[in-house]
Every structure is written in C-alpha cells, then in structure tokens.
PDB file of C-alpha atoms and ligand atoms in Angstrom:
ATOM      1  CA  MET C  94      81.856  60.474  70.617  1.00 42.00           C
ATOM      2  CA  LEU C  95      85.031  58.728  71.235  1.00 49.00           C
ATOM      3  CA  GLY C  96      86.071  56.608  68.120  1.00 54.00           C
ATOM      4  CA  GLU C  97      88.022  53.579  67.202  1.00 57.00           C
ATOM      5  CA  ASP C  98      91.007  55.663  66.375  1.00 65.00           C
ATOM      6  CA  ARG C  99      91.268  56.352  70.084  1.00 71.00           C
ATOM      7  CA  LEU C 100      91.850  52.702  70.727  1.00 84.00           C
ATOM      8  CA  ALA C 101      95.479  51.272  71.268  1.00 84.00           C
ATOM      9  CA  ALA C 102      96.801  47.861  70.921  1.00 77.00           C
ATOM     10  CA  GLY C 103      96.501  46.235  74.261  1.00 89.00           C
ATOM     11  CA  ASP C 104      93.429  48.271  75.599  1.00 95.00           C
ATOM     12  CA  ALA C 105      91.410  45.048  75.810  1.00 96.00           C
ATOM     13  CA  ASP C 106      93.821  43.433  77.957  1.00 97.00           C
ATOM     14  CA  LEU C 107      94.070  44.982  81.327  1.00 97.00           C
ATOM     15  CA  THR C 108      96.522  42.287  82.749  1.00 98.00           C
ATOM     16  CA  LEU C 109      99.534  43.889  81.106  1.00 95.00           C
ATOM     17  CA  ARG C 110     100.495  47.327  82.275  1.00 92.00           C
ATOM     18  CA  ALA C 111     103.567  49.345  82.664  1.00 92.00           C
ATOM     19  CA  GLY C 112     105.880  46.425  81.554  1.00 93.00           C
ATOM     20  CA  GLY C 113     104.378  43.815  83.953  1.00 96.00           C
ATOM     21  CA  GLU C 114     101.677  41.469  84.812  1.00 97.00           C
ATOM     22  CA  ALA C 115      98.810  42.409  87.152  1.00 98.00           C
ATOM     23  CA  LEU C 116      98.298  40.216  90.186  1.00 98.00           C
ATOM     24  CA  GLY C 117      95.061  38.263  90.603  1.00 98.00           C
ATOM     25  CA  GLN C 118      92.967  35.659  88.786  1.00 98.00           C
ATOM     26  CA  ARG C 119      93.061  36.248  85.146  1.00 98.00           C
ATOM     27  CA  ILE C 120      89.519  36.236  83.610  1.00 98.00           C
ATOM     28  CA  ILE C 121      88.052  36.676  80.049  1.00 98.00           C
ATOM     29  CA  VAL C 122      84.771  38.891  80.116  1.00 98.00           C
ATOM     30  CA  PHE C 123      83.157  38.577  76.644  1.00 98.00           C
ATOM     31  CA  GLY C 124      79.721  38.830  75.155  1.00 98.00           C
ATOM     32  CA  ARG C 125      77.819  40.598  72.639  1.00 98.00           C
ATOM     33  CA  VAL C 126      76.034  43.998  72.474  1.00 97.00           C
ATOM     34  CA  LEU C 127      72.430  43.470  71.170  1.00 96.00           C
ATOM     35  CA  ASP C 128      69.477  45.381  70.094  1.00 94.00           C
ATOM     36  CA  SER C 129      66.012  44.268  70.934  1.00 90.00           C
ATOM     37  CA  GLY C 130      65.207  41.282  68.952  1.00 89.00           C
ATOM     38  CA  GLY C 131      68.657  39.973  69.414  1.00 93.00           C
ATOM     39  CA  ARG C 132      70.222  42.158  66.548  1.00 95.00           C
ATOM     40  CA  PRO C 133      73.965  42.549  67.108  1.00 96.00           C
ATOM     41  CA  VAL C 134      75.039  46.156  67.633  1.00 95.00           C
ATOM     42  CA  PRO C 135      78.514  46.540  65.645  1.00 95.00           C
ATOM     43  CA  ASP C 136      80.980  49.419  66.141  1.00 94.00           C
ATOM     44  CA  ALA C 137      80.018  50.297  69.915  1.00 95.00           C
ATOM     45  CA  LEU C 138      82.804  51.450  71.913  1.00 95.00           C
ATOM     46  CA  LEU C 139      82.918  49.622  75.333  1.00 97.00           C
ATOM     47  CA  GLU C 140      84.945  51.083  78.232  1.00 97.00           C
ATOM     48  CA  ILE C 141      85.520  49.293  81.366  1.00 97.00           C
ATOM     49  CA  TRP C 142      86.729  50.377  84.806  1.00 97.00           C
ATOM     50  CA  GLN C 143      87.239  48.252  87.929  1.00 97.00           C
ATOM     51  CA  ALA C 144      89.118  47.558  91.148  1.00 97.00           C
ATOM     52  CA  ASN C 145      92.094  45.607  91.368  1.00 98.00           C
ATOM     53  CA  ALA C 146      92.207  42.064  92.850  1.00 98.00           C
ATOM     54  CA  ALA C 147      92.603  43.562  96.237  1.00 97.00           C
ATOM     55  CA  GLY C 148      89.434  45.700  95.646  1.00 97.00           C
ATOM     56  CA  ARG C 149      91.423  49.080  95.336  1.00 96.00           C
ATOM     57  CA  TYR C 150      90.771  51.495  92.424  1.00 95.00           C
ATOM     58  CA  ARG C 151      93.622  53.451  91.176  1.00 90.00           C
ATOM     59  CA  HIS C 152      91.699  56.133  89.380  1.00 74.00           C
ATOM     60  CA  VAL C 153      89.027  57.270  91.741  1.00 68.00           C
ATOM     61  CA  VAL C 154      89.165  58.578  95.272  1.00 79.00           C
ATOM     62  CA  ASP C 155      89.963  55.496  96.993  1.00 78.00           C
ATOM     63  CA  ASN C 156      91.860  55.598 100.242  1.00 81.00           C
ATOM     64  CA  TRP C 157      91.126  52.181 102.169  1.00 88.00           C
ATOM     65  CA  PRO C 158      94.235  50.185 103.205  1.00 91.00           C
ATOM     66  CA  ALA C 159      94.340  47.786 100.262  1.00 94.00           C
ATOM     67  CA  PRO C 160      97.403  47.568  98.019  1.00 95.00           C
ATOM     68  CA  LEU C 161      97.580  49.289  94.474  1.00 95.00           C
ATOM     69  CA  ASP C 162      99.012  47.239  91.687  1.00 97.00           C
ATOM     70  CA  PRO C 163     101.736  48.751  89.698  1.00 96.00           C
ATOM     71  CA  HIS C 164     100.655  46.697  86.722  1.00 97.00           C
ATOM     72  CA  PHE C 165      96.979  47.310  86.800  1.00 97.00           C
ATOM     73  CA  ASP C 166      95.139  50.448  86.272  1.00 96.00           C
ATOM     74  CA  GLY C 167      91.829  48.934  85.885  1.00 96.00           C
ATOM     75  CA  LEU C 168      90.964  50.696  82.686  1.00 96.00           C
ATOM     76  CA  GLY C 169      90.106  48.929  79.204  1.00 97.00           C
ATOM     77  CA  ARG C 170      88.249  49.596  76.036  1.00 96.00           C
ATOM     78  CA  VAL C 171      87.221  47.721  73.094  1.00 97.00           C
ATOM     79  CA  VAL C 172      84.836  48.010  69.946  1.00 95.00           C
ATOM     80  CA  THR C 173      82.254  45.426  69.162  1.00 96.00           C
ATOM     81  CA  ASP C 174      82.985  43.583  65.781  1.00 96.00           C
ATOM     82  CA  ALA C 175      80.503  43.226  63.081  1.00 96.00           C
ATOM     83  CA  LEU C 176      78.673  40.399  65.115  1.00 97.00           C
ATOM     84  CA  GLY C 177      78.332  42.819  68.153  1.00 97.00           C
ATOM     85  CA  ARG C 178      81.041  40.695  69.829  1.00 98.00           C
ATOM     86  CA  TYR C 179      83.413  42.138  72.503  1.00 98.00           C
ATOM     87  CA  GLU C 180      86.125  40.609  74.661  1.00 98.00           C
ATOM     88  CA  PHE C 181      88.391  41.832  77.517  1.00 98.00           C
ATOM     89  CA  THR C 182      91.213  39.977  79.450  1.00 98.00           C
ATOM     90  CA  THR C 183      91.329  41.331  82.847  1.00 98.00           C
ATOM     91  CA  ILE C 184      91.709  40.382  86.604  1.00 98.00           C
ATOM     92  CA  GLN C 185      88.911  39.382  88.922  1.00 98.00           C
ATOM     93  CA  PRO C 186      88.046  42.485  90.782  1.00 98.00           C
ATOM     94  CA  GLY C 187      88.045  42.361  94.454  1.00 98.00           C
ATOM     95  CA  ALA C 188      85.087  43.484  96.817  1.00 97.00           C
ATOM     96  CA  TYR C 189      85.524  46.922  98.556  1.00 96.00           C
ATOM     97  CA  PRO C 190      84.293  48.830 101.570  1.00 94.00           C
ATOM     98  CA  TRP C 191      82.223  51.960 100.897  1.00 90.00           C
ATOM     99  CA  GLY C 192      80.649  54.301 103.396  1.00 84.00           C
ATOM    100  CA  ASN C 193      76.774  53.731 102.469  1.00 84.00           C
ATOM    101  CA  HIS C 194      76.080  52.028 105.617  1.00 89.00           C
ATOM    102  CA  HIS C 195      77.710  50.262 108.403  1.00 92.00           C
ATOM    103  CA  ASN C 196      80.281  47.477 107.195  1.00 93.00           C
ATOM    104  CA  ALA C 197      79.029  47.998 103.678  1.00 93.00           C
ATOM    105  CA  TRP C 198      81.011  46.175 100.804  1.00 95.00           C
ATOM    106  CA  ARG C 199      80.247  46.378  97.298  1.00 97.00           C
ATOM    107  CA  PRO C 200      80.103  43.092  95.450  1.00 98.00           C
ATOM    108  CA  ALA C 201      82.672  42.561  92.809  1.00 98.00           C
ATOM    109  CA  HIS C 202      81.776  44.196  89.732  1.00 98.00           C
ATOM    110  CA  ILE C 203      83.023  45.839  86.417  1.00 98.00           C
ATOM    111  CA  HIS C 204      81.807  49.216  85.368  1.00 97.00           C
ATOM    112  CA  PHE C 205      80.849  49.403  81.600  1.00 98.00           C
ATOM    113  CA  SER C 206      80.280  52.497  79.546  1.00 97.00           C
ATOM    114  CA  LEU C 207      78.969  52.130  75.946  1.00 96.00           C
ATOM    115  CA  PHE C 208      78.872  54.563  73.114  1.00 94.00           C
ATOM    116  CA  GLY C 209      77.580  53.904  69.564  1.00 87.00           C
ATOM    117  CA  ARG C 210      75.651  54.886  66.690  1.00 80.00           C
ATOM    118  CA  ALA C 211      72.719  52.584  67.830  1.00 72.00           C
ATOM    119  CA  PHE C 212      71.981  54.871  70.593  1.00 74.00           C
ATOM    120  CA  THR C 213      71.890  58.615  71.395  1.00 77.00           C
ATOM    121  CA  GLN C 214      73.584  58.809  74.840  1.00 83.00           C
ATOM    122  CA  ARG C 215      76.202  57.162  76.766  1.00 92.00           C
ATOM    123  CA  LEU C 216      75.062  54.027  78.602  1.00 95.00           C
ATOM    124  CA  VAL C 217      76.521  53.103  82.035  1.00 96.00           C
ATOM    125  CA  THR C 218      76.001  49.864  83.905  1.00 97.00           C
ATOM    126  CA  GLN C 219      77.761  47.290  85.987  1.00 98.00           C
ATOM    127  CA  MET C 220      78.519  43.698  85.511  1.00 98.00           C
ATOM    128  CA  TYR C 221      78.490  41.493  88.522  1.00 98.00           C
ATOM    129  CA  PHE C 222      79.914  37.838  89.129  1.00 98.00           C
ATOM    130  CA  PRO C 223      77.407  34.857  89.721  1.00 98.00           C
ATOM    131  CA  GLY C 224      76.817  33.718  93.414  1.00 98.00           C
ATOM    132  CA  ASP C 225      78.289  36.830  95.116  1.00 98.00           C
ATOM    133  CA  PRO C 226      77.486  36.652  98.774  1.00 98.00           C
ATOM    134  CA  LEU C 227      77.261  40.469  98.957  1.00 97.00           C
ATOM    135  CA  PHE C 228      74.315  40.975  96.738  1.00 97.00           C
ATOM    136  CA  GLY C 229      71.935  40.856  99.697  1.00 96.00           C
ATOM    137  CA  GLN C 230      73.345  44.010 101.419  1.00 93.00           C
ATOM    138  CA  ASP C 231      74.408  46.195  98.233  1.00 95.00           C
ATOM    139  CA  PRO C 232      71.992  49.187  97.747  1.00 94.00           C
ATOM    140  CA  ILE C 233      73.364  49.681  94.197  1.00 94.00           C
ATOM    141  CA  PHE C 234      72.503  46.119  93.051  1.00 96.00           C
ATOM    142  CA  ASN C 235      69.268  46.265  94.869  1.00 96.00           C
ATOM    143  CA  ALA C 236      68.401  49.436  93.068  1.00 95.00           C
ATOM    144  CA  ILE C 237      68.029  47.159  89.892  1.00 96.00           C
ATOM    145  CA  PRO C 238      64.365  46.112  89.529  1.00 95.00           C
ATOM    146  CA  PRO C 239      64.142  42.568  90.988  1.00 96.00           C
ATOM    147  CA  THR C 240      63.032  40.886  87.560  1.00 96.00           C
ATOM    148  CA  ALA C 241      66.221  42.495  85.797  1.00 97.00           C
ATOM    149  CA  ARG C 242      68.836  41.675  88.288  1.00 97.00           C
ATOM    150  CA  ASP C 243      69.834  38.547  86.606  1.00 97.00           C
ATOM    151  CA  ARG C 244      70.548  40.419  83.657  1.00 98.00           C
ATOM    152  CA  ALA C 245      73.288  42.356  85.466  1.00 98.00           C
ATOM    153  CA  ILE C 246      75.113  39.051  86.313  1.00 98.00           C
ATOM    154  CA  ALA C 247      77.615  37.367  84.093  1.00 98.00           C
ATOM    155  CA  THR C 248      77.645  33.804  83.434  1.00 98.00           C
ATOM    156  CA  PHE C 249      80.710  31.441  84.060  1.00 98.00           C
ATOM    157  CA  ASP C 250      81.436  29.931  80.746  1.00 98.00           C
ATOM    158  CA  LEU C 251      83.785  26.712  81.117  1.00 98.00           C
ATOM    159  CA  SER C 252      83.947  26.469  77.236  1.00 98.00           C
ATOM    160  CA  ARG C 253      85.571  29.919  76.879  1.00 98.00           C
ATOM    161  CA  THR C 254      88.154  29.461  79.743  1.00 98.00           C
ATOM    162  CA  GLN C 255      91.766  29.243  78.564  1.00 97.00           C
ATOM    163  CA  PRO C 256      93.428  26.046  80.157  1.00 98.00           C
ATOM    164  CA  ASP C 257      96.321  27.042  82.445  1.00 97.00           C
ATOM    165  CA  TRP C 258      95.826  30.646  81.784  1.00 97.00           C
ATOM    166  CA  ALA C 259      92.242  32.268  82.363  1.00 98.00           C
ATOM    167  CA  LEU C 260      88.432  31.640  83.701  1.00 98.00           C
ATOM    168  CA  ALA C 261      85.809  33.136  81.472  1.00 98.00           C
ATOM    169  CA  TYR C 262      82.630  35.034  81.885  1.00 98.00           C
ATOM    170  CA  ARG C 263      80.129  35.768  79.418  1.00 98.00           C
ATOM    171  CA  TRP C 264      77.958  38.857  79.636  1.00 98.00           C
ATOM    172  CA  ASP C 265      75.574  40.225  76.774  1.00 98.00           C
ATOM    173  CA  ILE C 266      74.386  43.629  77.040  1.00 98.00           C
ATOM    174  CA  VAL C 267      71.008  44.390  75.562  1.00 97.00           C
ATOM    175  CA  LEU C 268      69.933  47.952  74.688  1.00 94.00           C
ATOM    176  CA  ARG C 269      66.353  47.727  74.465  1.00 92.00           C
ATOM    177  CA  GLY C 270      63.453  45.391  74.769  1.00 93.00           C
ATOM    178  CA  THR C 271      62.095  43.005  77.378  1.00 93.00           C
ATOM    179  CA  GLU C 272      65.679  41.594  77.910  1.00 95.00           C
ATOM    180  CA  GLN C 273      67.165  45.077  78.370  1.00 96.00           C
ATOM    181  CA  THR C 274      70.273  45.357  80.561  1.00 96.00           C
ATOM    182  CA  PRO C 275      69.798  47.446  83.537  1.00 96.00           C
ATOM    183  CA  PHE C 276      71.412  50.830  83.016  1.00 95.00           C
ATOM    184  CA  GLU C 277      72.084  53.614  85.356  1.00 93.00           C
ATOM    185  CA  THR C 278      70.305  56.902  85.489  1.00 88.00           C
ATOM    186  CA  ASP C 279      71.637  60.342  86.429  1.00 80.00           C
ATOM    187  CA  ASP C 280      69.833  59.963  89.704  1.00 76.00           C
ATOM    188  CA  ASP C 281      71.541  56.805  90.839  1.00 71.00           C
ATOM    189  CA  GLY C 282      68.523  54.716  89.940  1.00 79.00           C
ATOM    190  CA  TYR C 283      68.208  52.213  87.228  1.00 82.00           C
ATOM    191  CA  VAL C 284      66.104  51.819  84.173  1.00 80.00           C
ATOM    192  CA  ALA C 285      65.497  48.239  83.009  1.00 72.00           C
TER     193      ALA C 285
HETATM  194 FE1  LIG Y  99      82.975  50.259  91.560  1.00 51.51          FE
END
C-alpha cells in the first residue's frame, strides 16, 4: 500500500508543475470519503489522473492532435484527514475522443484511485461534471447502473469557489451501503 510518506508538498495542487502554471480553468475538487452510515474514512490515499484542458493525457497512450501542457501532468495525490476530507486544486479536464464507436467522446472526468485501511483492495472510479452533454453517448458512463449515475457526478459548489481564482466541485465518495459510489470492476463493469 502506498503511504503518506510518499506524498510530497504540492501533490494536491496539479496546477503548478515544472515551474509554471497549467493552462485552463482552475477548479477545486473536494469532498469526503465516507463509509456506510456516513462515517468519515480518515487516512485514505486518493490518487487522481486526468486529461489536460485540451483533453489530452500525458501519461497514457494518447496521440490525438490536442496539445500537451508542459505545466500539467494530470497526476495528484492526497490523504484524507481525520474527518475523511480531501481537496485537490486542478484544471477542468477537456473531453477527448476515443475509438469505442464512431465519433465517440468521453465526457470530462477525473479518475480516482483509493487505498486505505477501511477497505481491502484498491478502489477505482471516475468523477464526472454536472450537465455534461456527452453523458448520453458514453458507454463507460452508461455502464453505471442508472440509479447510481448521479453518485458519479460532482456538484458545483459556489460557496467553495475562490473569488478571482477558482471554481469548486464537491464529490463525496461512499465506500459501502445504499449510497455507494460506483466503482469499476476488473471486467470494465461497475459495482454500485
Ligand atoms: Fe480518462
């Protein structure tokens, strides 16, 4: 298991890399990791990876003609605090095309991986943004059981925006119970 000792200062802020600022809309992504019954899960390691503002990944095979950003690697990590809270500062990811079907585009999303003492295996999921017009034609989003899809979508939170600086999205991750977040399975399905 990865530990807190692997964290470095700045890991939770993806907008500052290689001595400069990433291009794009700054966003704060925050929330809590909760067990069933709403109990907070402290000391969970959250790792995220995402495309840049143009919809391009740096660290996966990704060759479509959108620009890379020298100041954005799309990788972040943070450990939840005693109240189960986490927070990243990052860039609104762009949509990107993929070859699943004709003219297929992934809705904007951030990949999340969770490790922690409260669960025995790594949990992997994706966070989406509210109102994305690409939800309807995305097989990955639509692999989530219909009643659980809302739990994969963050909520815009004006109260947590930073004036003249960044927008904010809240997304709680629930490990178990009736409000469980949809998690990916090894066969590209979802358990929710
Ligand atoms: Fe992705």
